[in-house]
CSV table of C-alpha atoms in Angstrom, one decimal:
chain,number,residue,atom,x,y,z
E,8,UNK,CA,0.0,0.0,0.0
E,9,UNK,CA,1.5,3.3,-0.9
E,10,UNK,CA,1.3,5.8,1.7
E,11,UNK,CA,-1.5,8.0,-0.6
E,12,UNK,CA,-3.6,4.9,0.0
E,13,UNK,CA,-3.9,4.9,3.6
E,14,UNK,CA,-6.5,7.7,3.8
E,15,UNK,CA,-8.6,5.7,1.3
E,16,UNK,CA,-8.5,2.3,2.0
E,17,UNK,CA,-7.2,2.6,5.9
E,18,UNK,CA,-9.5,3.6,8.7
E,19,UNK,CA,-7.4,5.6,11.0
E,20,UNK,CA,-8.0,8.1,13.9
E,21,UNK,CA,-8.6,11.6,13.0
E,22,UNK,CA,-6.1,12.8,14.3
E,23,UNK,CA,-3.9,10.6,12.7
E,24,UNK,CA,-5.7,10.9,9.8
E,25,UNK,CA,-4.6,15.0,9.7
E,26,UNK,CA,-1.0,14.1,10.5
E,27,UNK,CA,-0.7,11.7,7.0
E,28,UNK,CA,-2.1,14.7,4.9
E,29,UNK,CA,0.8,16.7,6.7
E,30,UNK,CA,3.4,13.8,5.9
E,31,UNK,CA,1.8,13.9,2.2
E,32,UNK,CA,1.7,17.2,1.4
E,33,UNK,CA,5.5,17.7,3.1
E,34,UNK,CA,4.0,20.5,6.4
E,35,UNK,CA,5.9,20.3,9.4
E,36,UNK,CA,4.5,18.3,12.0
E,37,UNK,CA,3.9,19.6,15.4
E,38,UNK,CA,4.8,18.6,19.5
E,39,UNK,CA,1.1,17.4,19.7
E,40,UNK,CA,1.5,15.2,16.6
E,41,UNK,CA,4.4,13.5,17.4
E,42,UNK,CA,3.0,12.4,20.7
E,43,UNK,CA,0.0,11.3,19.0
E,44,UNK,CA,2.3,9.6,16.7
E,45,UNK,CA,4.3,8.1,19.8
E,46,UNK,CA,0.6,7.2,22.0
E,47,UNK,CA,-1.6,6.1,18.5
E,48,UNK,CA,0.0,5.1,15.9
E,49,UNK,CA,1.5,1.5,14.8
E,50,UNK,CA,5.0,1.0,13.7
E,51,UNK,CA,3.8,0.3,10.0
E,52,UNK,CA,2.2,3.7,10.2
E,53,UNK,CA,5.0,5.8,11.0
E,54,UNK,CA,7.9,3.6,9.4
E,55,UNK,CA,5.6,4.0,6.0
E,56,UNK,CA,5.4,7.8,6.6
E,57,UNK,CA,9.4,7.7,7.1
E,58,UNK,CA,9.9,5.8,4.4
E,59,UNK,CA,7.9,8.3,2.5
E,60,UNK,CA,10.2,11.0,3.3
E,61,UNK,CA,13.3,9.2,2.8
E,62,UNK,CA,12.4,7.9,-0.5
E,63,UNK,CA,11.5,11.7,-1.1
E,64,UNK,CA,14.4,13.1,-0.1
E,65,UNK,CA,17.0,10.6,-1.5
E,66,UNK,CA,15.2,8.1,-3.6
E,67,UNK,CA,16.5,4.6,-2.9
E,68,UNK,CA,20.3,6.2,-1.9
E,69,UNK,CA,21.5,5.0,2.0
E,70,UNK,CA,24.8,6.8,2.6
E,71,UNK,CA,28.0,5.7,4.3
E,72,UNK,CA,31.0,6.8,5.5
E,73,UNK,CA,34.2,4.5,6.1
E,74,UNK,CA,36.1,5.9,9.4
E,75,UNK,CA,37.9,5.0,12.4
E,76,UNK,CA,37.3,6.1,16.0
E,77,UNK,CA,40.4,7.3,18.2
E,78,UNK,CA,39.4,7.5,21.0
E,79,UNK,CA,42.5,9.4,23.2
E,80,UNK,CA,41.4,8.4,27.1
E,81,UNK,CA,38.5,6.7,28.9
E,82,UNK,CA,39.3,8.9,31.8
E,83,UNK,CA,36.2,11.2,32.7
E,84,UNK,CA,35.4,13.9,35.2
E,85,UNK,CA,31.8,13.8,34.4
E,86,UNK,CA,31.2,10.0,35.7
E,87,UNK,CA,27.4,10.0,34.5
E,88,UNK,CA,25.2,7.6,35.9
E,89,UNK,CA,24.0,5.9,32.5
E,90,UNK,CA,27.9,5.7,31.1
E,91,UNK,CA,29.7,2.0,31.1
E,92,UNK,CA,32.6,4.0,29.4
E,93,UNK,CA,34.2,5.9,31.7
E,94,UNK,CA,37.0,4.8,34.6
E,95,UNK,CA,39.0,6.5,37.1
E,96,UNK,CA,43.0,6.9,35.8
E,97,UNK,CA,44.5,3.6,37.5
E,98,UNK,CA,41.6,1.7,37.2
E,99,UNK,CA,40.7,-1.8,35.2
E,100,UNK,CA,40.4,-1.1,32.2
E,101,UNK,CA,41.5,3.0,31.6
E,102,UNK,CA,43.7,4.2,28.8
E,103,UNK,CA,45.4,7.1,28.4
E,104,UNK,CA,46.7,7.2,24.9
E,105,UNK,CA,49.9,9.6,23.7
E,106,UNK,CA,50.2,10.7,20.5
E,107,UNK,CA,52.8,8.9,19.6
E,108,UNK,CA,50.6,5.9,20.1
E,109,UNK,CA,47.7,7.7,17.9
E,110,UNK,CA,50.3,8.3,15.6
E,111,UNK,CA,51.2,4.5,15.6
E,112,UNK,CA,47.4,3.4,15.2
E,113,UNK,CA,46.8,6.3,13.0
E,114,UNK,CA,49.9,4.4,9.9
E,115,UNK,CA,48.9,1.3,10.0
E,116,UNK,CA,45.5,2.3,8.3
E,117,UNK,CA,45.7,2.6,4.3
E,118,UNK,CA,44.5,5.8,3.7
E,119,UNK,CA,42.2,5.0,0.6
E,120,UNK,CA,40.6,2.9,3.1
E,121,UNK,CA,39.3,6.4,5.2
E,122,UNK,CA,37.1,8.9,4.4
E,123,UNK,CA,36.8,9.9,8.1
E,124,UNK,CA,38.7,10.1,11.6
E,125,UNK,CA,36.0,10.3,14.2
E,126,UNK,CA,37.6,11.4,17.6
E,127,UNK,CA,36.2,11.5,21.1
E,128,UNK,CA,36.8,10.2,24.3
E,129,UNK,CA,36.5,11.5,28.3
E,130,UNK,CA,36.8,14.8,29.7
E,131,UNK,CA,40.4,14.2,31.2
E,132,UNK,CA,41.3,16.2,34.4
E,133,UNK,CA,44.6,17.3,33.8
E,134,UNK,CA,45.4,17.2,29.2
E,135,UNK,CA,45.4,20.8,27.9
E,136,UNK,CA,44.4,21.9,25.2
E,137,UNK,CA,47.3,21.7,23.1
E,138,UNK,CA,47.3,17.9,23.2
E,139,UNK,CA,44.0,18.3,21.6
E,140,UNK,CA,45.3,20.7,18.7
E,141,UNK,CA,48.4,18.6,18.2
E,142,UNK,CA,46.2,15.9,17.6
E,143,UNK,CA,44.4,17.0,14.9
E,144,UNK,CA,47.6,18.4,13.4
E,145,UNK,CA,49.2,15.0,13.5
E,146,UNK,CA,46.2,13.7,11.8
E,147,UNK,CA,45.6,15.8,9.2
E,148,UNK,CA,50.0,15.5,8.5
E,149,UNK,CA,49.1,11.6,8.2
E,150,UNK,CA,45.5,11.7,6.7
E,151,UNK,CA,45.0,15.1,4.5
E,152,UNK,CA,42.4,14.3,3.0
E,153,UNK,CA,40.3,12.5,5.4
E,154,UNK,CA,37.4,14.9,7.0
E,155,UNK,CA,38.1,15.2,10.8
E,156,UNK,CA,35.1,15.2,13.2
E,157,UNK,CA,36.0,15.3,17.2
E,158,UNK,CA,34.7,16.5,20.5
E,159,UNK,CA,31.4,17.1,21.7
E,160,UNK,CA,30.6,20.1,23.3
E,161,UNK,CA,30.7,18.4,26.3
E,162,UNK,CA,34.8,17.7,25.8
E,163,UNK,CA,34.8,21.6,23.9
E,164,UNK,CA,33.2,23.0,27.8
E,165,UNK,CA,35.9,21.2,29.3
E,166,UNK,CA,38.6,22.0,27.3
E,167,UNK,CA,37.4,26.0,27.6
E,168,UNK,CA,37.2,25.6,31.8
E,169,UNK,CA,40.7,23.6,31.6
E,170,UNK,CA,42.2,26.3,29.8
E,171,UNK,CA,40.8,29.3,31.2
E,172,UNK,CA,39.5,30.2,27.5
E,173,UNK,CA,36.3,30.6,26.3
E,174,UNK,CA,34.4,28.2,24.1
E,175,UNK,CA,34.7,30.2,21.1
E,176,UNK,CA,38.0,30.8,21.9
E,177,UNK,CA,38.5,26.9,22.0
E,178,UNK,CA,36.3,26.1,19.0
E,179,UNK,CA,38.6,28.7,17.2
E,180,UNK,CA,42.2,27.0,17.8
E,181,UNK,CA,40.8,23.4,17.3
E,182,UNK,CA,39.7,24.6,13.8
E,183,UNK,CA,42.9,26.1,12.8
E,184,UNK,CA,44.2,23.1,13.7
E,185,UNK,CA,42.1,20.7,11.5
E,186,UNK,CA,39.3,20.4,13.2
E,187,UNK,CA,36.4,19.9,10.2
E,188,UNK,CA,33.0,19.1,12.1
E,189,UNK,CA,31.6,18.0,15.3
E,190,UNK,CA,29.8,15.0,16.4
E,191,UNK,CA,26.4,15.4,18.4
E,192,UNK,CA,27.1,13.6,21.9
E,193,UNK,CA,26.4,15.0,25.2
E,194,UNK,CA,22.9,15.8,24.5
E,195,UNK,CA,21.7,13.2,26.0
E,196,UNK,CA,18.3,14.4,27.3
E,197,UNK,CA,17.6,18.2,27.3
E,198,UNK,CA,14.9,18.0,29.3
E,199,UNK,CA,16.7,19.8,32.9
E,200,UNK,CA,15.0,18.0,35.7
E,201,UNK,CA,15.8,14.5,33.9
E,202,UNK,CA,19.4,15.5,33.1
E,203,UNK,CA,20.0,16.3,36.6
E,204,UNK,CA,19.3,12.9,37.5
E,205,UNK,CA,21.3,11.1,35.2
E,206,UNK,CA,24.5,13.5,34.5
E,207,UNK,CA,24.3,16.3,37.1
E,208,UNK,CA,27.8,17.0,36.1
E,209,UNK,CA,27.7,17.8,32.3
E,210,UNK,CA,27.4,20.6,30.2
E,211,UNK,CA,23.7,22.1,30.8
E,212,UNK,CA,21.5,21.8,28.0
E,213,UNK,CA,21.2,25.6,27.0
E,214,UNK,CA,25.1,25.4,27.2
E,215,UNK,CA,25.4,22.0,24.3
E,216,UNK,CA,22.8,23.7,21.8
E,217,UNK,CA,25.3,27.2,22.5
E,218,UNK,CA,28.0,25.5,21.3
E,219,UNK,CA,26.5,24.1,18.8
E,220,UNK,CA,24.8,26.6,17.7
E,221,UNK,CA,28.4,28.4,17.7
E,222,UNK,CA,30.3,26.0,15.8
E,223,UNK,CA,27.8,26.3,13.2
E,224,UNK,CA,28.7,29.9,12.7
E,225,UNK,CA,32.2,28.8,12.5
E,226,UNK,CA,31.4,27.2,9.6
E,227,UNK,CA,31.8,23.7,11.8
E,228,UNK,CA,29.1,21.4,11.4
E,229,UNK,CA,27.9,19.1,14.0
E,230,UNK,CA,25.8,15.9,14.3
E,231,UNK,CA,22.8,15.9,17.2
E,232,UNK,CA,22.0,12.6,19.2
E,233,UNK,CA,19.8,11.6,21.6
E,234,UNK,CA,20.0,8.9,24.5
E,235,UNK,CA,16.4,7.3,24.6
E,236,UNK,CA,15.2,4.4,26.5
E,237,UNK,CA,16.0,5.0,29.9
E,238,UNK,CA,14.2,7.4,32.1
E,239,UNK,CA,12.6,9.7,29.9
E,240,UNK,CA,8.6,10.5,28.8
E,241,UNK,CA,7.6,10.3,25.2
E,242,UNK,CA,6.9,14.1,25.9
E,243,UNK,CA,10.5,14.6,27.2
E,244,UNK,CA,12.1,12.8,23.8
E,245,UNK,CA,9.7,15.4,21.8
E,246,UNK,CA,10.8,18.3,23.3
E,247,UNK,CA,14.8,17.5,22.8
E,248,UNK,CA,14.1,17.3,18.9
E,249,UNK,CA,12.1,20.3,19.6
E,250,UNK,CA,14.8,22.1,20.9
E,251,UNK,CA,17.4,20.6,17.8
E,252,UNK,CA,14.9,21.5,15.4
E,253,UNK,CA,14.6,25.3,16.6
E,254,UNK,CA,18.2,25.4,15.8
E,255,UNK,CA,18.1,23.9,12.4
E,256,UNK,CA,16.0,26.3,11.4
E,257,UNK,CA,18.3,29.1,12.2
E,258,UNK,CA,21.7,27.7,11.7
E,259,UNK,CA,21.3,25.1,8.8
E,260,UNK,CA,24.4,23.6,10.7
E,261,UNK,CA,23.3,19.7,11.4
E,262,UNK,CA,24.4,17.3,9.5
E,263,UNK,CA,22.7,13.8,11.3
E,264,UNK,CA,20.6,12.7,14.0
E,265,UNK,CA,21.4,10.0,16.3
E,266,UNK,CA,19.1,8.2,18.4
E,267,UNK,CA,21.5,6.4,20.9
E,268,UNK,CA,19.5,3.6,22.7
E,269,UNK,CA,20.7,3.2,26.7
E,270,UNK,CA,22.2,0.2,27.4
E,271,UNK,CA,21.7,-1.2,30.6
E,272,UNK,CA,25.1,-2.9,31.7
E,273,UNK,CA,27.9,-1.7,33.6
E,274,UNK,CA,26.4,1.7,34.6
E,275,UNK,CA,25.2,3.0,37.9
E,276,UNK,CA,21.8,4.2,36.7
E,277,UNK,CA,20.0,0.6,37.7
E,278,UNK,CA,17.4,-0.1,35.0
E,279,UNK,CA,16.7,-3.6,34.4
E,280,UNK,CA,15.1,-3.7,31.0
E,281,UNK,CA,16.2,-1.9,27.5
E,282,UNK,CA,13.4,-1.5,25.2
E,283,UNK,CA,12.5,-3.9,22.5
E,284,UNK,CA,13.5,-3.5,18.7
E,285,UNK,CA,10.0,-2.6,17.5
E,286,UNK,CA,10.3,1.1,19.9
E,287,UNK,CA,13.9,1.7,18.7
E,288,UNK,CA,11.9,1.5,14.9
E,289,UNK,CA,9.2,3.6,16.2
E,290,UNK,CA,11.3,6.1,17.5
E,291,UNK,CA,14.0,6.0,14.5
E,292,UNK,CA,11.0,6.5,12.4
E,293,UNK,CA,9.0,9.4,14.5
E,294,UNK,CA,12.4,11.1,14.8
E,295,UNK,CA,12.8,11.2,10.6
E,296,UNK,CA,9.2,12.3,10.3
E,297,UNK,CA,9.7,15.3,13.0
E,298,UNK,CA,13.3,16.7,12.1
E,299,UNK,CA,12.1,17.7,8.7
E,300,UNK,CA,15.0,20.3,8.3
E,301,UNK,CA,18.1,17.8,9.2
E,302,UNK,CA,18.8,15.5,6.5
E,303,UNK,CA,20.3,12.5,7.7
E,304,UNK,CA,19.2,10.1,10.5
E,305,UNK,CA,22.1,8.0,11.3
E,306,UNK,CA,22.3,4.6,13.3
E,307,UNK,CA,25.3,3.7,15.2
C-alpha cells in the first residue's frame, strides 16, 4: 500500500488521519502530533510515513562513510550515571593514549581505506588543550584528505574551563588546527530535571545547543544525538528534537541525527530492561518524520 492509499482504504483516527495529509503534502508536524504519533499510531504507520520522506528526499540512496574512532582516554570527570565508558585513571580497564601511540594506530590504516577520523573520548582532568590541537595536526600530516570530526561540546566545555579560555576561543584553535566538524554527543536528554538525574555533572543543555549553535557559525558542522530508553517520557524525547529542530532552522548547521538507545550494563543508573526493537523503529521512524530540516538520521 502506498502511503496516498492509507487515507482511502485505511480507517485511521482523525487525528492521525490529519497528521498523514501533513506527511503527504510535506507540512511540518507539530509537538502534539508527534505524541499522538508516539501514543496512536503502529509501527507500520510511521515507518511508511518515514519511508515516504526518505524515499523523497533521496530516492532509494542510503549513505555511508568508512572511518575509524580514536578515542584518546576513557578517563572522565563527568562519571554520568547511565555511562559504562568511563574509569578513574589507574583503574581496570582505563587508557590514556599519547600521541605517539595515535600516531602509531593512525599508519597502520591505508588511507584510501578512510574517508573519516571520528575522535572523542572523556573529559580528562589534567590534558590541555594543546594535546587536543596537536592531535588534529598530527592527523591531518598523516590523513590530509580524510574529514576530521572530534569532541562534543561536552569535551569543547571542558577543554574551555581547563584552559581558562572561552568556548569560542577553544572552538577557534581546534579549527585552525584541522578540526572539520563535530559529532552530536552530550545531548543526551535536554529536558533539565531529567538531566540532573542522570548526569548532574555535564554541560547544561542551553550550554550543548550554545555550542553548537556556535560551531555552526564557524562554519563547523555538527551531528545531534539523543539517549532514549531510559528514564525519559515520550513528551520529554519530543521536546529535545524540539529544541534541535529550533536550531536547524536558524543555523542550517546539522548534518545527522542519532538516536543512541541506553544500554543497561555496567552503569550505575540501575534499570533492568532496555526496550525492544519494534520502539527503537518507532522512534527511528518518529524522529525522521519530525526533524524535517536535518537531512540524515544515522544509526550507530
Amino acid at each position: 500500500m502506498s502511503i496516498s492509499d492509507l487515507l482511502v482504504k485505511t480507517s485511521l483516527d482523525g487525528d492521525l488521519e490529519k497528521i498523514v495529509e501533513k506527511v503527504i503534502n510535506s507540512e511540518r508536524i507539530s509537538c502534539d502530533d508527534a505524541l499522538v504519533l508516539y501514543q496512536k499510531a503502529d509501527l507500520n504507520l510511521v515507518g511508511m510515513l518515514a519511508n515516504h520522506i526518505k524515499t523523497k528526499k533521496y530516492g532509494t540512496d542510503v549513505f555511508f562513510n568508512k572511518n575509524i574512532h580514536i578515542e584518546p582516554s576513557n578517563v572522565c570527570v563527568h562519571k554520568c550515571k547511565f555511562c559504562s565508558y568511563y574509569r578513574e585513571p589507574g583503574a581496570p580497564g582505563f587508557w590514556e593514549y599519547s600521541l605517539n601511540e595515535i600516531e602509531q594506530k593512525l599508519r597502520t590504516i591505508p588511507s584510501e581505506s578512510l574517508t573519516e577520523v571520528h575522535i572523542v573520548g572523556g573529559c580528562h582532568p589534567t590534558r590541555k588543550l594543546d594535546y587536543y590541537c596537536d592531535l588534529l595536526s598530527l592527523t591531518k600530516k598523516i590523513l590530509p584528505h580524510v574529514f576530521i570530526k572530534a569532541f562534543t561540546a561536552v569535551e569543547i566545555e571542558y577543554m574551555a574551563q581547563l584552559n581558562n579560555m572561552s568556548n569560542s576561543e577553544v572552538l577557534d584553535k581546534l579549527k585552525q588546527s584541522g578540526l572539520d566538524a563535530m559529532p552530536g554527543g552530550g545531548a543526551e536528554i535536554f529536558d533539565e530535571e531529567l538531566r540532573a538525574k542522570i548526569c548532574p555533572l555535564k554541560t547544561k543543555s542551553a550550554d550543548w545547543l550554545s555550542i553548537h549553535r556556535m560551531a555552526h557559525q564557524k562554519g563547523i558542522s555538527t551531528n545531534a544525538t539523543i539517549l532514549y530508553g531510559h528514564l525519559e517520557s515520550y513528551e520529554q524525547r519530543i521536546d529535545h528534537m524540539n529544541r534541535l529542530r529550533t536550531l536547524q532552522d536558524e543555523t542550517q548547521g546539522f548534518n545527522a541525527y542519532i538516536p543512541l538507545k541506553y544500554k543497561k550494563e555496567h552503569n550505575a543508573l540501575g534499570i533492568a530492561r532496555e526496550l525492544p526493537w519494534t520502539e527503537d523503529l518507532k522512534n527511528f521512524s518518529i524522529s525522521r518524520i519530525f526533524l524535517d530540516n536535518i537531512p540524515h538520521l544515522k544509526v550507530y
